[in-house]
Tab-separated table of C-alpha atoms in Angstrom:
chain	number	residue	atom	x	y	z
K	281	MET	CA	-33.863	37.954	-39.424
K	282	ALA	CA	-33.475	39.051	-35.622
K	283	THR	CA	-36.669	36.550	-35.437
K	284	ASP	CA	-34.082	33.522	-36.911
K	285	GLY	CA	-30.593	34.624	-34.965
K	286	LEU	CA	-33.058	34.958	-31.615
K	287	GLN	CA	-34.320	31.078	-32.512
K	288	LYS	CA	-30.879	30.362	-32.743
K	289	SER	CA	-29.603	31.661	-29.827
K	290	ARG	CA	-32.645	29.618	-27.610
K	291	LEU	CA	-31.942	26.640	-29.786
K	292	GLN	CA	-27.951	26.967	-29.076
K	293	HIS	CA	-28.803	27.661	-25.260
K	294	PHE	CA	-31.278	24.261	-24.990
K	295	LYS	CA	-28.177	22.441	-26.205
K	296	ASN	CA	-25.911	24.039	-23.896
K	297	LYS	CA	-28.121	23.194	-21.526
K	298	GLY	CA	-28.602	19.507	-22.143
K	299	LYS	CA	-24.982	19.471	-22.193
K	300	ASP	CA	-24.441	20.420	-18.852
K	301	GLN	CA	-27.148	18.217	-17.891
K	302	GLU	CA	-25.457	15.450	-19.229
K	303	GLU	CA	-22.063	16.155	-17.504
K	304	MET	CA	-23.367	16.980	-13.719
K	305	ARG	CA	-25.223	13.528	-14.839
K	306	ARG	CA	-21.797	12.143	-15.330
K	307	ARG	CA	-19.862	13.438	-12.528
K	308	ARG	CA	-22.161	12.180	-10.164
K	309	ASN	CA	-21.684	8.957	-11.755
K	310	GLU	CA	-18.634	9.171	-11.416
K	311	VAL	CA	-18.633	9.824	-8.107
K	312	THR	CA	-20.890	6.756	-7.095
K	313	VAL	CA	-18.177	4.447	-9.129
K	314	GLU	CA	-15.854	5.870	-7.028
K	315	LEU	CA	-17.497	5.881	-3.624
K	316	ARG	CA	-18.408	2.384	-4.096
K	317	LYS	CA	-15.105	1.931	-5.418
K	318	ASN	CA	-13.312	2.980	-1.845
K	319	LYS	CA	-16.215	0.910	-0.144
K	320	ARG	CA	-15.714	-1.973	-1.767
K	321	ASP	CA	-11.158	-1.686	-0.877
K	322	GLU	CA	-12.074	-0.483	2.852
K	323	SER	CA	-13.940	-4.044	2.845
K	324	LEU	CA	-11.303	-6.044	1.279
K	325	LEU	CA	-8.252	-4.366	3.342
K	326	LYS	CA	-9.883	-5.223	6.719
K	327	ARG	CA	-11.587	-8.088	7.587
K	328	ARG	CA	-12.761	-8.704	11.405
K	329	ASN	CA	-13.288	-12.182	12.911
K	330	VAL	CA	-16.781	-12.882	13.250
K	331	PRO	CA	-17.935	-16.444	14.213
K	332	GLN	CA	-20.094	-17.943	11.657
K	333	VAL	CA	-22.167	-20.105	13.606
K	334	ASP	CA	-24.829	-19.025	15.962
K	335	SER	CA	-26.076	-16.205	17.504
K	336	THR	CA	-25.405	-17.072	20.415
K	337	ASP	CA	-22.299	-14.166	21.232
K	338	ASP	CA	-25.119	-11.174	19.419
K	339	GLU	CA	-27.811	-12.086	21.806
K	340	GLU	CA	-25.354	-11.466	24.545
K	341	VAL	CA	-24.814	-7.903	23.638
K	342	ASP	CA	-28.307	-7.313	22.583
K	343	ARG	CA	-28.948	-7.584	26.279
K	344	GLY	CA	-26.901	-4.419	27.017
K	345	HIS	CA	-23.444	-3.954	27.006
K	346	PRO	CA	-21.536	-5.980	30.610
K	347	ASP	CA	-19.724	-3.693	32.508
K	348	LEU	CA	-16.541	-2.345	30.487
K	349	GLN	CA	-14.998	-1.774	33.794
K	350	ALA	CA	-15.803	-5.389	35.757
K	351	ILE	CA	-14.271	-6.260	32.048
K	352	VAL	CA	-11.037	-4.175	32.044
K	353	HIS	CA	-10.829	-5.016	36.424
K	354	ASN	CA	-11.273	-9.054	35.835
K	355	ALA	CA	-9.136	-8.816	32.484
K	356	SER	CA	-6.060	-7.860	34.826
K	357	SER	CA	-7.453	-10.409	37.769
K	358	GLY	CA	-4.356	-12.902	38.854
K	359	ASP	CA	-7.097	-15.711	38.781
K	360	PRO	CA	-6.529	-17.147	34.935
K	361	ASN	CA	-10.029	-18.899	34.418
K	362	VAL	CA	-11.103	-14.916	35.176
K	363	GLN	CA	-8.959	-13.155	33.517
K	364	LEU	CA	-9.303	-15.714	29.732
K	365	SER	CA	-13.473	-15.154	30.913
K	366	ALA	CA	-13.299	-11.272	31.361
K	367	VAL	CA	-11.186	-11.206	27.627
K	368	GLN	CA	-13.882	-13.737	25.995
K	369	SER	CA	-15.752	-11.310	27.048
K	370	ALA	CA	-14.269	-7.859	25.482
K	371	ARG	CA	-13.534	-9.905	22.196
K	372	ARG	CA	-17.555	-11.394	22.379
K	373	LEU	CA	-18.554	-7.474	22.109
K	374	LEU	CA	-15.843	-6.660	19.477
K	375	SER	CA	-17.326	-9.901	17.429
K	376	SER	CA	-21.110	-8.526	17.553
K	377	ASP	CA	-22.139	-8.403	13.831
K	378	ARG	CA	-23.905	-5.081	14.097
K	379	ASN	CA	-21.654	-1.623	15.439
K	380	PRO	CA	-19.132	-2.870	17.491
K	381	PRO	CA	-18.485	-0.716	20.572
K	382	ILE	CA	-14.661	-0.684	19.426
K	383	ASP	CA	-14.446	3.222	20.820
K	384	ASP	CA	-15.989	2.417	23.846
K	385	LEU	CA	-13.486	-0.937	24.608
K	386	ILE	CA	-10.492	1.429	23.520
K	387	ASN	CA	-11.517	4.376	26.300
K	388	SER	CA	-12.481	1.776	28.798
K	389	GLY	CA	-8.429	1.322	29.027
K	390	ILE	CA	-8.233	-2.620	27.895
K	391	LEU	CA	-5.817	-2.223	25.129
K	392	PRO	CA	-2.545	-2.439	27.128
K	393	ILE	CA	-4.348	-5.568	28.782
K	394	LEU	CA	-4.884	-7.357	25.988
K	395	VAL	CA	-1.467	-6.463	24.668
K	396	GLN	CA	0.124	-7.715	27.650
K	397	ALA	CA	-1.658	-11.141	27.482
K	398	LEU	CA	-0.132	-11.841	23.819
K	399	ARG	CA	3.162	-12.264	26.172
K	400	ARG	CA	1.243	-15.124	28.054
K	401	HIS	CA	2.580	-18.181	26.114
K	402	ASP	CA	2.026	-20.447	28.707
K	403	ASN	CA	-1.553	-19.710	28.083
K	404	PRO	CA	-2.594	-19.807	24.363
K	405	SER	CA	-6.418	-20.079	24.831
K	406	LEU	CA	-5.400	-16.537	26.477
K	407	GLN	CA	-3.074	-15.440	23.495
K	408	PHE	CA	-5.880	-16.347	20.912
K	409	GLU	CA	-8.548	-14.155	22.437
K	410	ALA	CA	-6.582	-11.009	23.183
K	411	ALA	CA	-4.954	-12.046	19.725
K	412	TRP	CA	-8.739	-11.889	18.406
K	413	ALA	CA	-9.876	-8.823	19.699
K	414	LEU	CA	-7.328	-6.779	18.452
K	415	THR	CA	-8.392	-8.137	14.699
K	416	ASN	CA	-11.570	-6.664	15.174
K	417	ILE	CA	-10.061	-3.213	16.984
K	418	ALA	CA	-8.043	-3.037	14.162
K	419	SER	CA	-10.246	-3.625	11.886
K	420	GLY	CA	-11.908	-0.530	12.645
K	421	THR	CA	-10.856	3.330	10.761
K	422	SER	CA	-7.686	4.143	10.776
K	423	GLN	CA	-7.690	5.928	14.017
K	424	GLN	CA	-8.829	2.539	15.978
K	425	THR	CA	-5.898	0.674	14.790
K	426	GLN	CA	-3.616	3.406	15.428
K	427	ALA	CA	-4.519	2.600	18.894
K	428	VAL	CA	-3.693	-1.018	18.354
K	429	VAL	CA	-0.334	-0.060	16.934
K	430	ASN	CA	0.538	2.985	19.866
K	431	ALA	CA	-0.163	-0.260	22.001
K	432	GLU	CA	2.551	-2.019	20.587
K	433	ALA	CA	0.787	-5.067	19.607
K	434	VAL	CA	2.856	-4.899	16.109
K	435	PRO	CA	6.127	-6.623	17.633
K	436	LEU	CA	4.126	-9.194	19.920
K	437	PHE	CA	1.856	-10.249	16.885
K	438	LEU	CA	4.753	-10.703	15.166
K	439	ASP	CA	6.487	-12.863	18.245
K	440	LEU	CA	3.122	-15.164	17.982
K	441	LEU	CA	4.136	-15.925	14.083
K	442	ARG	CA	6.610	-18.524	15.745
K	443	SER	CA	3.916	-19.628	18.380
K	444	PRO	CA	3.409	-23.570	17.968
K	445	HIS	CA	-0.096	-23.241	18.226
K	446	GLN	CA	-1.527	-22.643	14.791
K	447	ASN	CA	-5.070	-21.056	15.712
K	448	VAL	CA	-3.109	-18.475	17.323
K	449	CYS	CA	-0.444	-17.671	14.976
K	450	GLU	CA	-3.739	-17.575	12.607
K	451	GLN	CA	-4.709	-14.961	14.297
K	452	ALA	CA	-1.771	-13.036	14.446
K	453	VAL	CA	-1.420	-13.156	10.699
K	454	TRP	CA	-5.039	-11.901	10.345
K	455	ALA	CA	-4.801	-8.879	12.814
K	456	LEU	CA	-1.300	-7.854	11.131
K	457	GLY	CA	-3.255	-8.020	7.449
K	458	ASN	CA	-5.796	-5.605	9.123
K	459	ILE	CA	-2.800	-2.946	10.472
K	460	ILE	CA	-1.318	-3.343	7.267
K	461	GLY	CA	-4.267	-3.070	5.141
K	462	ASP	CA	-4.549	0.046	7.059
K	463	GLY	CA	-2.177	2.138	4.407
K	464	PRO	CA	1.311	2.604	3.237
K	465	GLN	CA	2.556	4.187	6.596
K	466	LEU	CA	1.863	0.688	8.704
K	467	ARG	CA	2.616	-1.359	5.927
K	468	ASP	CA	6.171	0.204	6.049
K	469	TYR	CA	6.452	-0.238	9.789
K	470	VAL	CA	4.942	-3.548	9.773
K	471	ILE	CA	7.604	-4.559	6.934
K	472	LYS	CA	10.391	-2.500	8.652
K	473	LEU	CA	9.925	-4.706	11.772
K	474	GLY	CA	10.022	-8.026	10.282
K	475	VAL	CA	6.734	-9.631	8.789
K	476	VAL	CA	7.674	-10.624	5.252
K	477	GLU	CA	10.408	-13.533	6.209
K	478	PRO	CA	7.412	-15.741	8.774
K	479	LEU	CA	4.897	-14.904	6.350
K	480	LEU	CA	6.682	-16.490	3.592
K	481	SER	CA	7.751	-19.516	6.134
K	482	PHE	CA	4.523	-20.540	6.360
K	483	ILE	CA	3.647	-21.225	2.473
K	484	LYS	CA	3.889	-24.524	2.200
K	485	PRO	CA	2.075	-27.876	0.652
K	486	LEU	CA	0.443	-28.701	4.144
K	487	MET	CA	-0.459	-25.765	5.614
K	488	PRO	CA	-4.214	-25.857	5.666
K	489	LEU	CA	-5.848	-23.918	2.875
K	490	THR	CA	-7.884	-21.448	5.375
K	491	PHE	CA	-4.379	-20.033	6.521
K	492	LEU	CA	-2.674	-19.380	3.630
K	493	ARG	CA	-5.816	-17.449	2.871
K	494	HIS	CA	-5.082	-15.520	6.248
K	495	VAL	CA	-1.329	-14.919	4.561
K	496	THR	CA	-1.597	-14.211	0.927
K	497	TRP	CA	-5.008	-12.222	0.700
């Protein structure tokens, strides 16, 4: 009888051990699925504007980062050509498909310069490049997105929704989408500033499909 009891005890132990291992596997699978879901959701909510053309920009980045101090200095130049070239250089760094130096650009002090460039209605090319650079900064971590918001870019992006230049307007929509996609707090902030009405005005039959995708995603 004692032997039978011992055997039953051992059998129950093995059964429980099997259940524990099964439960641990189930929980590991749940965690893995959740992590994948979070990663997928994050990639859906924020997008970088990476040109799908050739590898020219990546090759330039691979040669080593340009002097950020020089970029920041030239981005404040009174010469429109020098300024545009510098902002384009910043945008190229941020458009790299591999590890864009977002924090380096933020720490360089270029954010206020890029935001001020959004005001240049006399230079839509500069507005577009600056908006593109800021879009890619806002595609990063919550802290990086918040840096764009703290630089007071959102009201200017909203202003650019009325730009007569479609590429400028579309880039502003993209930037606002990245900011809204960061979470409820920034979403509510952008809505409070009045983003809904101008976005709804873009939903027209003749609006290009690519533009509508940015508006509705």
